[in-house]
Short mmCIF file of C-alpha atoms and ligand atoms in Angstrom, two decimals:
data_model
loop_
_atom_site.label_atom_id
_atom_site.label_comp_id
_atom_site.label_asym_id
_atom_site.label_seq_id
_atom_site.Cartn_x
_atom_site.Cartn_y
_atom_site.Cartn_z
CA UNK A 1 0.00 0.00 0.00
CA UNK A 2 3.04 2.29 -0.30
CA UNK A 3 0.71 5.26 -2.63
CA UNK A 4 -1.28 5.80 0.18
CA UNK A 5 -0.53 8.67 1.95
CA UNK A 6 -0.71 9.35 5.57
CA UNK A 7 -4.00 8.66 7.08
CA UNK A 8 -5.18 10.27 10.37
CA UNK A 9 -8.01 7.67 11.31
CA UNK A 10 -9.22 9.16 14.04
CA UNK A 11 -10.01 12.49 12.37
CA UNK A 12 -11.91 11.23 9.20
CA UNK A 13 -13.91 13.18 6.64
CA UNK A 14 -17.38 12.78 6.91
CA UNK A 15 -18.61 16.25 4.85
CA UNK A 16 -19.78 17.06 2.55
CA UNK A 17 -21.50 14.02 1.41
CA UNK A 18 -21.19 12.82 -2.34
CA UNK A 19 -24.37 13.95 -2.86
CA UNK A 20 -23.44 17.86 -1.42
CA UNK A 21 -20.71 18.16 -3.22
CA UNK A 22 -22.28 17.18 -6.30
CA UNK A 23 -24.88 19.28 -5.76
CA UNK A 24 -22.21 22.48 -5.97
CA UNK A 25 -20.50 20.99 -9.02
CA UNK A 26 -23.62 21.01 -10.83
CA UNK A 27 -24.23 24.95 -9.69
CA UNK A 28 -21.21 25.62 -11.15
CA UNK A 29 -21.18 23.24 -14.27
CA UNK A 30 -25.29 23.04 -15.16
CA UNK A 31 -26.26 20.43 -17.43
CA UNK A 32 -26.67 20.51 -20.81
CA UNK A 33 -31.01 21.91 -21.86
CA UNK A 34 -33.31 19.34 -22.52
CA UNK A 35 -34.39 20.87 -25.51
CA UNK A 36 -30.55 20.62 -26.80
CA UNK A 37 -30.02 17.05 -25.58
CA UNK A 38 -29.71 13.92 -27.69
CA UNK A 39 -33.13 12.29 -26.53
CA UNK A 40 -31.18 9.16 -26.77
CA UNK A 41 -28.51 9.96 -24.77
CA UNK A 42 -30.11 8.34 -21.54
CA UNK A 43 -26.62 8.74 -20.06
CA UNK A 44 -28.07 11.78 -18.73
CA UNK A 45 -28.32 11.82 -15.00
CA UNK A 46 -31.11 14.55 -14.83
CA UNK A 47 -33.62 11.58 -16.89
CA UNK A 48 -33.58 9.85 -13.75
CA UNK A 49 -33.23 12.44 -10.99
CA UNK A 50 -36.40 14.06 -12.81
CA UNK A 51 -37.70 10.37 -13.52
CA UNK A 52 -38.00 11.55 -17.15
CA UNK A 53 -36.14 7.81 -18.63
CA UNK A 54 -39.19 5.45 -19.61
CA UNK A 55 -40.04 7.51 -22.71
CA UNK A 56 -37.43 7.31 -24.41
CA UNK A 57 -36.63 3.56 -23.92
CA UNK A 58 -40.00 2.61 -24.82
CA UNK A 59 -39.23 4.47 -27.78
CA UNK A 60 -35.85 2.72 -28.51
CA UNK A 61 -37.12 -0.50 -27.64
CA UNK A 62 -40.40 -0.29 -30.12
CA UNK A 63 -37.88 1.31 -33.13
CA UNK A 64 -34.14 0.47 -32.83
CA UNK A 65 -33.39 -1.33 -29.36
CA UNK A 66 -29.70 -1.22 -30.54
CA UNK A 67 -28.73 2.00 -31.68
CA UNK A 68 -25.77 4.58 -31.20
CA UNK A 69 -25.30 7.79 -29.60
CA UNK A 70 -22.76 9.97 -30.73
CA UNK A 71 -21.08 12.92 -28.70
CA UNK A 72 -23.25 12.05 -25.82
CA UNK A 73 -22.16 13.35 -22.36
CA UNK A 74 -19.94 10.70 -21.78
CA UNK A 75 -18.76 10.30 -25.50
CA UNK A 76 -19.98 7.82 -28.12
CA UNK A 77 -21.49 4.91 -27.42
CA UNK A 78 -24.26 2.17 -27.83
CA UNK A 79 -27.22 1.70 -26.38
CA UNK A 80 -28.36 -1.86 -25.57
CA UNK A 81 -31.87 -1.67 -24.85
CA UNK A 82 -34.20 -5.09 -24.96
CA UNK A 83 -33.41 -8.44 -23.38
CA UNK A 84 -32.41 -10.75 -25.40
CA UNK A 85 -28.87 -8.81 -27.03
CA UNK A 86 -28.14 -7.68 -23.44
CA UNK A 87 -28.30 -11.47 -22.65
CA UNK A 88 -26.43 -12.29 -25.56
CA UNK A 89 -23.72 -9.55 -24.94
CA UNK A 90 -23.14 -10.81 -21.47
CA UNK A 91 -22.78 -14.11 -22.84
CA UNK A 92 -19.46 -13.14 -24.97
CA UNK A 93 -17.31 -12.33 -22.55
CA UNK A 94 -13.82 -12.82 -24.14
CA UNK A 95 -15.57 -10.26 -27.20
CA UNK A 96 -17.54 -7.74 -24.70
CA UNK A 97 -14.32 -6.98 -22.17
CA UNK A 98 -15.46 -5.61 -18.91
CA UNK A 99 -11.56 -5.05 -17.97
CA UNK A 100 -10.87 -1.51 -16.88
CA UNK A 101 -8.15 -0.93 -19.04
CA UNK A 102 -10.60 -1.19 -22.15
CA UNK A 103 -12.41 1.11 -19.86
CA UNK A 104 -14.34 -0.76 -16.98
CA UNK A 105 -18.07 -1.20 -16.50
CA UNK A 106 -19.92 2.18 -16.09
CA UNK A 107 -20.65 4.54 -19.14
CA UNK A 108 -18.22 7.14 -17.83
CA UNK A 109 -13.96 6.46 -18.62
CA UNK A 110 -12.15 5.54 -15.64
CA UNK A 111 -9.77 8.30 -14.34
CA UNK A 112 -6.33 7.34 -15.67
CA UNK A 113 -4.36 10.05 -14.43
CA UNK A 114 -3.28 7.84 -11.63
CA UNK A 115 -2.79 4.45 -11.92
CA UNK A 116 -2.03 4.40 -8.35
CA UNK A 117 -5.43 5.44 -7.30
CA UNK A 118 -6.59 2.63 -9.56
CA UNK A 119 -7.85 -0.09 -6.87
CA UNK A 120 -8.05 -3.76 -9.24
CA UNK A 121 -11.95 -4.81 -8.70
CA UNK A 122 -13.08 -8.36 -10.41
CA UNK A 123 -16.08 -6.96 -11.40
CA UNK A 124 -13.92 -5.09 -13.97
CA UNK A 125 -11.60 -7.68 -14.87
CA UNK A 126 -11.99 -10.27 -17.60
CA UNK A 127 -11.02 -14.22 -17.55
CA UNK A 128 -8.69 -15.80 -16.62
CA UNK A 129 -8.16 -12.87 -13.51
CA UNK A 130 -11.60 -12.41 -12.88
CA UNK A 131 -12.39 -16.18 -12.12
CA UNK A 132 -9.80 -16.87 -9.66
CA UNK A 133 -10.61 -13.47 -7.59
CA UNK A 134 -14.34 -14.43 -7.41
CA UNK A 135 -13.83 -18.13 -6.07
CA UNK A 136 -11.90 -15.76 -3.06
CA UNK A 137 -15.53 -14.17 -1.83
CA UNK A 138 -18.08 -16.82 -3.47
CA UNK A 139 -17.96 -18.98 -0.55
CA UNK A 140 -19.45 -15.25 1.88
CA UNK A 141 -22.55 -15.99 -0.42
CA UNK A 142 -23.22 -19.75 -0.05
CA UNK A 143 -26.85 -20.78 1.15
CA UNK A 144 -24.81 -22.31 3.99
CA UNK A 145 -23.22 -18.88 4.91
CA UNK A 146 -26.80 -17.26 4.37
CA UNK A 147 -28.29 -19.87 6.43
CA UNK A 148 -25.26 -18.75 9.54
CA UNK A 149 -26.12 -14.81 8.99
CA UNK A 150 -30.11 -14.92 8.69
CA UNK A 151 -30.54 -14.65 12.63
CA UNK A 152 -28.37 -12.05 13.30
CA UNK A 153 -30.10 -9.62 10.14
CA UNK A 154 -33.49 -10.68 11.33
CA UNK A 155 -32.89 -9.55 14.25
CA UNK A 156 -31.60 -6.54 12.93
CA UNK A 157 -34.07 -5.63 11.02
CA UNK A 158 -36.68 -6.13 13.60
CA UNK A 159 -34.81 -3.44 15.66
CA UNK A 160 -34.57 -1.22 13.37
CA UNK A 161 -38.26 -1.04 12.48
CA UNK A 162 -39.45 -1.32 16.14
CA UNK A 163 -37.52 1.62 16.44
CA UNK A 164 -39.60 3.71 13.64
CA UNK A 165 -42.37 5.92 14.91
CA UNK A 166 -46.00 5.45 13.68
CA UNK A 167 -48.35 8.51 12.20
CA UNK A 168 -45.41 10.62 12.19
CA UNK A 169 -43.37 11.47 9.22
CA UNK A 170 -39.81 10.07 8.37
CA UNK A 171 -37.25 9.70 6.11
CA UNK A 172 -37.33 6.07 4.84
CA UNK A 173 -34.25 6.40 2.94
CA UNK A 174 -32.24 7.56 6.24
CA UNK A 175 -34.06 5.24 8.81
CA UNK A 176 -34.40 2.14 7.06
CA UNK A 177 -32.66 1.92 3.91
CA UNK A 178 -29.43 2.95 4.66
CA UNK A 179 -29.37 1.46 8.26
CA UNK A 180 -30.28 -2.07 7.48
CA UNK A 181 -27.75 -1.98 4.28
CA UNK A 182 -24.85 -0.40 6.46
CA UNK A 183 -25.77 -3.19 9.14
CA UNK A 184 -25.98 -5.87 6.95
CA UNK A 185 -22.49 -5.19 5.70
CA UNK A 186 -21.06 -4.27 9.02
CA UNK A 187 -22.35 -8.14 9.43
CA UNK A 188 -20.57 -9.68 6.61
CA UNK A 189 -17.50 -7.62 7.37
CA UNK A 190 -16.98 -7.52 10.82
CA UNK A 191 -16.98 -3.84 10.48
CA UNK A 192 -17.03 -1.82 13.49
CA UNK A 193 -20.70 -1.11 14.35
CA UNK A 194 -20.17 2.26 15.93
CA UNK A 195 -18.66 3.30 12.44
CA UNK A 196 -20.92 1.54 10.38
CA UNK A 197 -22.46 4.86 8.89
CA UNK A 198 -18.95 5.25 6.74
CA UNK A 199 -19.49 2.22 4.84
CA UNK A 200 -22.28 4.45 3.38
CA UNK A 201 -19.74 7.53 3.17
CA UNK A 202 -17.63 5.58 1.26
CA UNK A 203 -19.80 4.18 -1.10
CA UNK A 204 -21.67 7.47 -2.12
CA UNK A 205 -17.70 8.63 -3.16
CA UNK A 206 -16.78 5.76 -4.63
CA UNK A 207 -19.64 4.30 -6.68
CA UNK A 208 -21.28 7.79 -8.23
CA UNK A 209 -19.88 7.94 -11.85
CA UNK A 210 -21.42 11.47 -12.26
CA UNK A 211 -19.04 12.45 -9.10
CA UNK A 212 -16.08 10.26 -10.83
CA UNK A 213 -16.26 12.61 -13.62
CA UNK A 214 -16.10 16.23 -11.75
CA UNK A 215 -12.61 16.95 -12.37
CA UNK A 216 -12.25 19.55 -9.55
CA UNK A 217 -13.54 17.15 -7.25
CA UNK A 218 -10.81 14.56 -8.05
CA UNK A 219 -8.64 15.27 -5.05
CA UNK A 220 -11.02 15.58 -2.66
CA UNK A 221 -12.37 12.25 -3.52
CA UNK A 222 -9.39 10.55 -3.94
CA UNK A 223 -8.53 11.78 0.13
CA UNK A 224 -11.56 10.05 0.73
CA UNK A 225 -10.99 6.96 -0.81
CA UNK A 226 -7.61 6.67 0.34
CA UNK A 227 -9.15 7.50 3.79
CA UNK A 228 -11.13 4.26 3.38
CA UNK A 229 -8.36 2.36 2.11
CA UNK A 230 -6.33 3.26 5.50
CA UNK A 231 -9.21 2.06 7.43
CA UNK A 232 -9.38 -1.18 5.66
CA UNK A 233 -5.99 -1.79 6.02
CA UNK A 234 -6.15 -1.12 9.80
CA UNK A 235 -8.54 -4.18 10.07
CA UNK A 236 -7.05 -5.99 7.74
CA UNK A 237 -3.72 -5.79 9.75
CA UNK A 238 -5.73 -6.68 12.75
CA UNK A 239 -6.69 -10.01 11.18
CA UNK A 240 -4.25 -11.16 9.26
CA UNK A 241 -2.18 -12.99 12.01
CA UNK A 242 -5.52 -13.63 14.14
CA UNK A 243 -7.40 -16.62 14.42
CA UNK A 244 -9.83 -16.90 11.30
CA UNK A 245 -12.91 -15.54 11.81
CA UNK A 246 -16.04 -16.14 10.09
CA UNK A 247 -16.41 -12.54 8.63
CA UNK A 248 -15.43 -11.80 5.16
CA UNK A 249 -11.85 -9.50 5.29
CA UNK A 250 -11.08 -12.80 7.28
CA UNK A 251 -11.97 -15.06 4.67
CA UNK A 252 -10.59 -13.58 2.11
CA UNK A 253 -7.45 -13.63 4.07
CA UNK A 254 -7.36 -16.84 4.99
CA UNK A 255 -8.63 -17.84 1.23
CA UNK A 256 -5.71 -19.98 -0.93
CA UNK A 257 -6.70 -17.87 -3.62
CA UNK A 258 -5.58 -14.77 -1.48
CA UNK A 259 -1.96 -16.50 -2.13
CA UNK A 260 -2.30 -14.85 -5.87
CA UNK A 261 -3.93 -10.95 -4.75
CA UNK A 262 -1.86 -8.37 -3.90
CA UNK A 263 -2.86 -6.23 -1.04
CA UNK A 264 -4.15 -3.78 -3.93
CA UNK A 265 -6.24 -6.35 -5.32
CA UNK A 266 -7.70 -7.55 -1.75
CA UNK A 267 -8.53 -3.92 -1.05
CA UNK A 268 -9.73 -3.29 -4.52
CA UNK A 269 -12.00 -6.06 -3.62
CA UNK A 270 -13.18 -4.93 -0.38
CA UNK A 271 -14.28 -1.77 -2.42
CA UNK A 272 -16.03 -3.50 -4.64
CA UNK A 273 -18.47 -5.58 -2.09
CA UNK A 274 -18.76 -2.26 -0.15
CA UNK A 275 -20.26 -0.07 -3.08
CA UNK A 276 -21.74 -3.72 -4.81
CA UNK A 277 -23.37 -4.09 -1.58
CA UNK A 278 -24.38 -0.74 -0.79
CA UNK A 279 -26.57 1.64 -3.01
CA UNK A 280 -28.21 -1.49 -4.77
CA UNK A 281 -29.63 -2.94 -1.94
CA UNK A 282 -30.33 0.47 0.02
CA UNK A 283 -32.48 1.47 -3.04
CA UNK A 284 -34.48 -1.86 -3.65
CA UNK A 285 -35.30 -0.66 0.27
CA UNK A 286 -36.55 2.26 -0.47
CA UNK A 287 -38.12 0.44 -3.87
CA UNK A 288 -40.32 -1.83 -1.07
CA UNK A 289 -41.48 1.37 0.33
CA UNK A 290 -42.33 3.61 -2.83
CA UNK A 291 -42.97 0.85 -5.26
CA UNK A 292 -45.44 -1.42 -3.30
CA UNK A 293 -47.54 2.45 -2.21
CA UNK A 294 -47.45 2.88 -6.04
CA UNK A 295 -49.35 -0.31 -6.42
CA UNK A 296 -51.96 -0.19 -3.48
CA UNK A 297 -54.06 -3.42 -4.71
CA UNK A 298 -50.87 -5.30 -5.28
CA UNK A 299 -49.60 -4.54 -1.70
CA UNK A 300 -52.67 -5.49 -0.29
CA UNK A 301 -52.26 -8.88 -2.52
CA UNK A 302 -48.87 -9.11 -0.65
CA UNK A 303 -50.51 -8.09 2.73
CA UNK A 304 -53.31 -10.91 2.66
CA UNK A 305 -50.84 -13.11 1.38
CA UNK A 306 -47.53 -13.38 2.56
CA UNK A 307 -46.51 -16.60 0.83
CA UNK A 308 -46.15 -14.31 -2.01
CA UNK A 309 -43.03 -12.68 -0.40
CA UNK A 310 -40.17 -14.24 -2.24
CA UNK A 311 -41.79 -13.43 -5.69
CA UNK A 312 -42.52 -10.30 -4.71
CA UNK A 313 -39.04 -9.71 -3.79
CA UNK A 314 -37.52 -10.59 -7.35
CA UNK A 315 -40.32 -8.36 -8.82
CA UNK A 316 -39.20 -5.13 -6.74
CA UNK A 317 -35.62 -5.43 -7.57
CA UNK A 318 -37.52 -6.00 -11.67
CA UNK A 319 -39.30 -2.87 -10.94
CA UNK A 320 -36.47 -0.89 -9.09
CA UNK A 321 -33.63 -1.98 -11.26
CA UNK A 322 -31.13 -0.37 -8.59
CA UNK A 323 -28.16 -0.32 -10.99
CA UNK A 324 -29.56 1.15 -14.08
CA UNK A 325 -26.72 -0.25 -17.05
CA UNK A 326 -22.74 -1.91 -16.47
CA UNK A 327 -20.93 -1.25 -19.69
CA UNK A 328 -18.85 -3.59 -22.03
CA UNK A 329 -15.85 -2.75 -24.55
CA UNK A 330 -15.71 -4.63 -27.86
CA UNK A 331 -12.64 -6.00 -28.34
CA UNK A 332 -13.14 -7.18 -31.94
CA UNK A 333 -15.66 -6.00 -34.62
CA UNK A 334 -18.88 -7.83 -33.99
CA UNK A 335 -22.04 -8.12 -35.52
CA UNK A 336 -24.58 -7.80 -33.13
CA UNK A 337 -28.05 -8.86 -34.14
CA UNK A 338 -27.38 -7.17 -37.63
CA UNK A 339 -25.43 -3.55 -36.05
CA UNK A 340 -22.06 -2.96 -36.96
CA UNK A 341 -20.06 -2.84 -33.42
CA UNK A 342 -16.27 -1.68 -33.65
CA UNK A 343 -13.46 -2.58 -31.84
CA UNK A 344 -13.17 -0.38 -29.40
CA UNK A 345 -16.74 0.84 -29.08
CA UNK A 346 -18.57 1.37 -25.51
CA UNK A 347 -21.33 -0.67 -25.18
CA UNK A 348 -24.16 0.08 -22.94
CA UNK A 349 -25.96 -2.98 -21.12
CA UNK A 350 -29.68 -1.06 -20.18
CA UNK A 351 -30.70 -3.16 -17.60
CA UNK A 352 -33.41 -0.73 -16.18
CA UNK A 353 -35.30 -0.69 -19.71
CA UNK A 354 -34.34 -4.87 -20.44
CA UNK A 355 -36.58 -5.09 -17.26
CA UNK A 356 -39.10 -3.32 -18.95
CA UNK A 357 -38.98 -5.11 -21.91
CA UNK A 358 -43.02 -6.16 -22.61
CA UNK A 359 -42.01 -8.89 -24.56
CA UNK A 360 -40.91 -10.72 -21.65
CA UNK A 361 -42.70 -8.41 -18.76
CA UNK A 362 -46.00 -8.10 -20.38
CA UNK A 363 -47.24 -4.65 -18.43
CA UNK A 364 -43.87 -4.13 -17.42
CA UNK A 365 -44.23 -0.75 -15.97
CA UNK A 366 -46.69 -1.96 -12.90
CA UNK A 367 -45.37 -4.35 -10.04
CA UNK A 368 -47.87 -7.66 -10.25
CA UNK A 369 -46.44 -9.30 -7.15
CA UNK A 370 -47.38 -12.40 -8.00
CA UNK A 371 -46.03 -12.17 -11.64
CA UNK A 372 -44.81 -15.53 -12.85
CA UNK A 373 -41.67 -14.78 -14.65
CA UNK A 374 -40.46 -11.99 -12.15
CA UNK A 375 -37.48 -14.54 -11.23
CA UNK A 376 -36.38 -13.79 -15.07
CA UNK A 377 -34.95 -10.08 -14.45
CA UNK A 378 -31.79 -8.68 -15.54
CA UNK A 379 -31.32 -6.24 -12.08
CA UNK A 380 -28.10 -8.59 -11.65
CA UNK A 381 -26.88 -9.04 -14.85
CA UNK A 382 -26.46 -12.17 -16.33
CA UNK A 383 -23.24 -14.49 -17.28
CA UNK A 384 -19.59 -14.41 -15.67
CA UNK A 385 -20.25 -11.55 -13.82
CA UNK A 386 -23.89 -11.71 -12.58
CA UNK A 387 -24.25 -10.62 -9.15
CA UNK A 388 -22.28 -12.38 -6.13
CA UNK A 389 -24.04 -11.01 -3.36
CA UNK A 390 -27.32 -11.53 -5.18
CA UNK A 391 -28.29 -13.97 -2.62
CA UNK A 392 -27.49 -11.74 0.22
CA UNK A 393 -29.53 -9.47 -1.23
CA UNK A 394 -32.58 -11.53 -1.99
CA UNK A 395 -32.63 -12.68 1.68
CA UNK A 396 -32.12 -9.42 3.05
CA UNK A 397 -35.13 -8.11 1.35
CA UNK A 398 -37.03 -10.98 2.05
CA UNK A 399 -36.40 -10.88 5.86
CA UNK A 400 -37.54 -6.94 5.29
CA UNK A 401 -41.02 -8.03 3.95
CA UNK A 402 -41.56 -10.57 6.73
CA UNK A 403 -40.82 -8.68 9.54
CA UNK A 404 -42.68 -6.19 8.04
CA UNK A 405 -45.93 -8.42 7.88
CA UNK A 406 -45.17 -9.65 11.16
CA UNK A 407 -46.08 -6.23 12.72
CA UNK A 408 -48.67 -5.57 10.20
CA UNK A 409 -46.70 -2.54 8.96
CA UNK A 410 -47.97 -0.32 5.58
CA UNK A 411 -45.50 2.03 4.91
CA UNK A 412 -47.57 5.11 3.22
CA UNK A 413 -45.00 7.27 0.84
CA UNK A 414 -46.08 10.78 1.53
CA UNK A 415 -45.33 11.95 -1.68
CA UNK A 416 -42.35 13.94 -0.94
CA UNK A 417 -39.01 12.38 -2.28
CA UNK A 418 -35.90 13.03 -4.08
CA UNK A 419 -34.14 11.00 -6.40
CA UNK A 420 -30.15 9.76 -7.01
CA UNK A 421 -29.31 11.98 -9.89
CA UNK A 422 -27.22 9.72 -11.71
CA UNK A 423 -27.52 7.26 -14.87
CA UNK A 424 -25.67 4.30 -12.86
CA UNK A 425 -27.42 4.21 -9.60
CA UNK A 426 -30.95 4.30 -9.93
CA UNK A 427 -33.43 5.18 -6.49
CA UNK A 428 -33.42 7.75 -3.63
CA UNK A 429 -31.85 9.94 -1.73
CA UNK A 430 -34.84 10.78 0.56
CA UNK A 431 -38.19 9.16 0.80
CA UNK A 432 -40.56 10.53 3.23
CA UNK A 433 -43.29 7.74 4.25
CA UNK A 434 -45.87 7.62 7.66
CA UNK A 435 -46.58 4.03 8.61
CA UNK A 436 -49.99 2.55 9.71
CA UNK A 437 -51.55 -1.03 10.12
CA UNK A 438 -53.18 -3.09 8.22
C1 HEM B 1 -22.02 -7.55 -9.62
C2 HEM B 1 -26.49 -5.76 -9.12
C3 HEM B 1 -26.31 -6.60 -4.32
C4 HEM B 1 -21.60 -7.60 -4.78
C5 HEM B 1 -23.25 -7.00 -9.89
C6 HEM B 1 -23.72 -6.65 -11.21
C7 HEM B 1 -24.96 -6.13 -11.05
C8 HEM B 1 -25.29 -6.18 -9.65
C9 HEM B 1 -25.85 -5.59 -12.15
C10 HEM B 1 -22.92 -6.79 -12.50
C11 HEM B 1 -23.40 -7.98 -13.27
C12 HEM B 1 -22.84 -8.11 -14.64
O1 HEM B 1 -21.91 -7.39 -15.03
O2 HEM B 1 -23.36 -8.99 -15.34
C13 HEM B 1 -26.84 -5.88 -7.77
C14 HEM B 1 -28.16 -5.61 -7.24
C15 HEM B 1 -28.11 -5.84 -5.90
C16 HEM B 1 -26.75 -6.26 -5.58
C17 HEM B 1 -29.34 -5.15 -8.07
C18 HEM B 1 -29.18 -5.70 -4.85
C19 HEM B 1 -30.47 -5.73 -5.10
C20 HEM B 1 -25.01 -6.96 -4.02
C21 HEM B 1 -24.53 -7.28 -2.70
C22 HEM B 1 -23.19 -7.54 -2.83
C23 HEM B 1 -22.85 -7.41 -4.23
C24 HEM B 1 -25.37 -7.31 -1.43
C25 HEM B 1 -22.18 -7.89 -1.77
C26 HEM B 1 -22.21 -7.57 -0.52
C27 HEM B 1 -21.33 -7.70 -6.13
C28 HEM B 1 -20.03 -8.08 -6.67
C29 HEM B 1 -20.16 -8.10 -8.07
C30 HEM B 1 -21.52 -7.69 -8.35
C31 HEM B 1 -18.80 -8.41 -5.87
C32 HEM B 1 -19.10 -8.45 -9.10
C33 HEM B 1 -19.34 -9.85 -9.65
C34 HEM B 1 -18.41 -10.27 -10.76
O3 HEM B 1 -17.86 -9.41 -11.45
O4 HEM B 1 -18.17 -11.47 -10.91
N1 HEM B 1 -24.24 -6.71 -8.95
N2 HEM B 1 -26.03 -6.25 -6.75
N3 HEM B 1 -23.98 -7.05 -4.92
N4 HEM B 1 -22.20 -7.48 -7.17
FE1 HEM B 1 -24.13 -6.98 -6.96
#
């Protein structure tokens, strides 16, 4: 870890958050007019912070569901649109690179300026690299392992929502959301509970690509980071000559894979599960909450019926689509369901308008909780890379809903919200709800 600089962990940054500080760059650097945009360049972050994106994919799916955008705001590049080609993308790995020196897996180009800075992930790796560092956290995610950590979350979760008030108004986002995601991982980690609220921190930094692109924000989020990585390495040190312990950072240390990572990698990894983990499940949260009040007769479906649970948590994360796209490089000239791709061209994966694609979601736009095919989304991708901690997040969801029902909880969205503004992550950043019974 010698590029890191001197850390002072007891005096860590904890303003502004990602979201403040993106707020100011955008006073200072405002968007480009609607009337001027591309309509078809859904890399826009304001389509989704204004909830503006369905049009125009409905419109690309019914007319050209692969088509390209040129000089968009992050460049050129192709739009991927229904479900089949994003399938069949995903399904050509060694052709569609997600390796970040093609250029990674979000829309935006990874900040080469310092390949110091650049922590190695496996999500952004290709074979053979990418195998061997996923067999290092696959066995975290086992039904075994989620079998050993389903107590301790239900429990959690129970806490936190006999903590919430009732006919009073709250932030869902703040209260629920983000505590039961920064606890879960605080779980899997062994993460100090008392600073469990950073994990959240961290991610916001790490994961926004809007943020990834300010350039006068570069330092300041780089500090950050490297804050985090100094933190991480502080535990890691703790564990590496303890006793294994059944967290993760232990696991991974104790891994025989771990034999071929270099403390880079392992952090770069560490990263990776943090943000993976983070704003995806935090926003299918806050999905339960908005989603199901969206859909009164289908929450009551859920309400009279809780058998229906486990469907109805693969149709939220259908509906919410937390991550909206991941991104692919060609690495040969390809001809993809009769379009031209280039070497070298960016290719978008749209997995927030595959999930709305009515040829395989017939109404696509409503949540049917009891939907038969809701099992069949793309929210975690699909192929090589499809989700690792898709389990994880299926249970912790699951155990959300139930504990839910248990206390006969309806969670009422109030109507006042406010959305990520960002084409990558896709939900909220506040969610005001009151709760009654049913
Ligand atoms: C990969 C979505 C929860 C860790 C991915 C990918 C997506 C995704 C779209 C990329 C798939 C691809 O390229 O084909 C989601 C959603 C979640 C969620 C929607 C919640 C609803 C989690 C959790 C963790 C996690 C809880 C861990 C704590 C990862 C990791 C990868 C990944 C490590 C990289 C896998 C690889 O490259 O082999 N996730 N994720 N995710 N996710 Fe998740």
């Amino acid at each position: 870890m010698a590029s890191v600089p001197q850390i002072d962990l007891d005096n860590l940054t904890t303003s502004p958050t990602a979201d403040e500080a993106l707020e100011e760059w955008y006073k200072r650097n405002p968007p480009v007019a609607d009337s001027e945009a591309n309509p078809w360049d859904v890399s826009r972050a304001e389509l989704y912070s204004k909830d503006l994106w369905r049009k125009p994919f409905a419109e690309m799916r019914a007319t050209a569901p692969i088509n390209k955008v040129e000089g968009g705001v992050h460049g050129d590049f192709w739009n991927i649109t229904t479900y089949k080609p994003i399938q069949h993308v995903e399904a050509l790995p060694d052709i569609y690179s997600s390796d970040v020196s093609h250029g990674g897996i979000t829309i935006a180009e990874p900040d080469f300026d310092d390949s110091d800075f650049q922590l190695p992930m496996f999500i952004a790796m290709d074979r053979p690299k990418h195998t061997g560092q996923r067999r290092t956290v696959a066995p975290a995610f086992t039904p075994t392992e989620m079998k050993r950590m389903e107590d301790e979350i239900r429990q959690r979760t129970g806490e936190v929502l006999d903590s919430l008030p009732w006919g009073e108004k709250f932030d869902w986002v703040d209260k629920v959301s983000i505590e039961l995601t920064t606890g879960m991982l605080a779980i899997l980690f062994g993460f100090p509970w008392e600073d469990r609220r950073l994990l959240t921190y961290w991610s916001d930094w790490a994961g926004d690509v809007e943020l990834s692109c300010a350039e006068d924000l570069t330092e300041q989020r780089r500090h950050i980071l490297y804050e985090m990585g100094a933190y991480f390495t502080k535990l890691w040190n703790e564990r590496v000559d303890a006793e294994p312990t059944p967290d993760l950072i232990s696991m991974m240390i104790h891994s025989e894979h771990m034999r071929d990572m270099d403390p880079m990698e392992f952090m770069g990894n560490l990263v990776l599960l943090i943000v993976g983990g983070n704003d995806t499940t935090r926003n299918t949260m806050s999905g339960v909450a908005y989603g199901l009040g969206q859909f009164p007769e289908e929450r009551e479906k859920l309400q009279q019926n809780p058998d229906l649970i486990p469907n109805a948590v693969q149709e939220i994360i259908r509906w919410q689509t937390p991550l909206a796209h991941m991104r692919r490089t060609a690495l040969e000239d390809h001809d993809l369901f009769g379009n031209q791709i280039k070497k070298g061209d960016k290719v978008v994966l749209w997995y927030i308008s595959a999930n709305r694609d009515e040829e395989v979601f017939p109404e696509a736009d409503k949540i049917i909780v009891d939907r038969d095919n809701a099992r069949r989304h793309l929210a975690f991708g699909y192929g090589i890379h499809r989700c690792v901690g898709a389990r994880l997040a299926e249970m912790q969801i699951r155990i959300l809903l139930e504990e839910m029902h248990k206390r006969r909880m309806q969670v009422n969205p109030t109507g006042k919200h406010r959305r990520v503004h960002a084409c990558f992550v896709h939900g909220f950043r506040e969610l005001e709800v009151e709760l009654s019974k049913y």
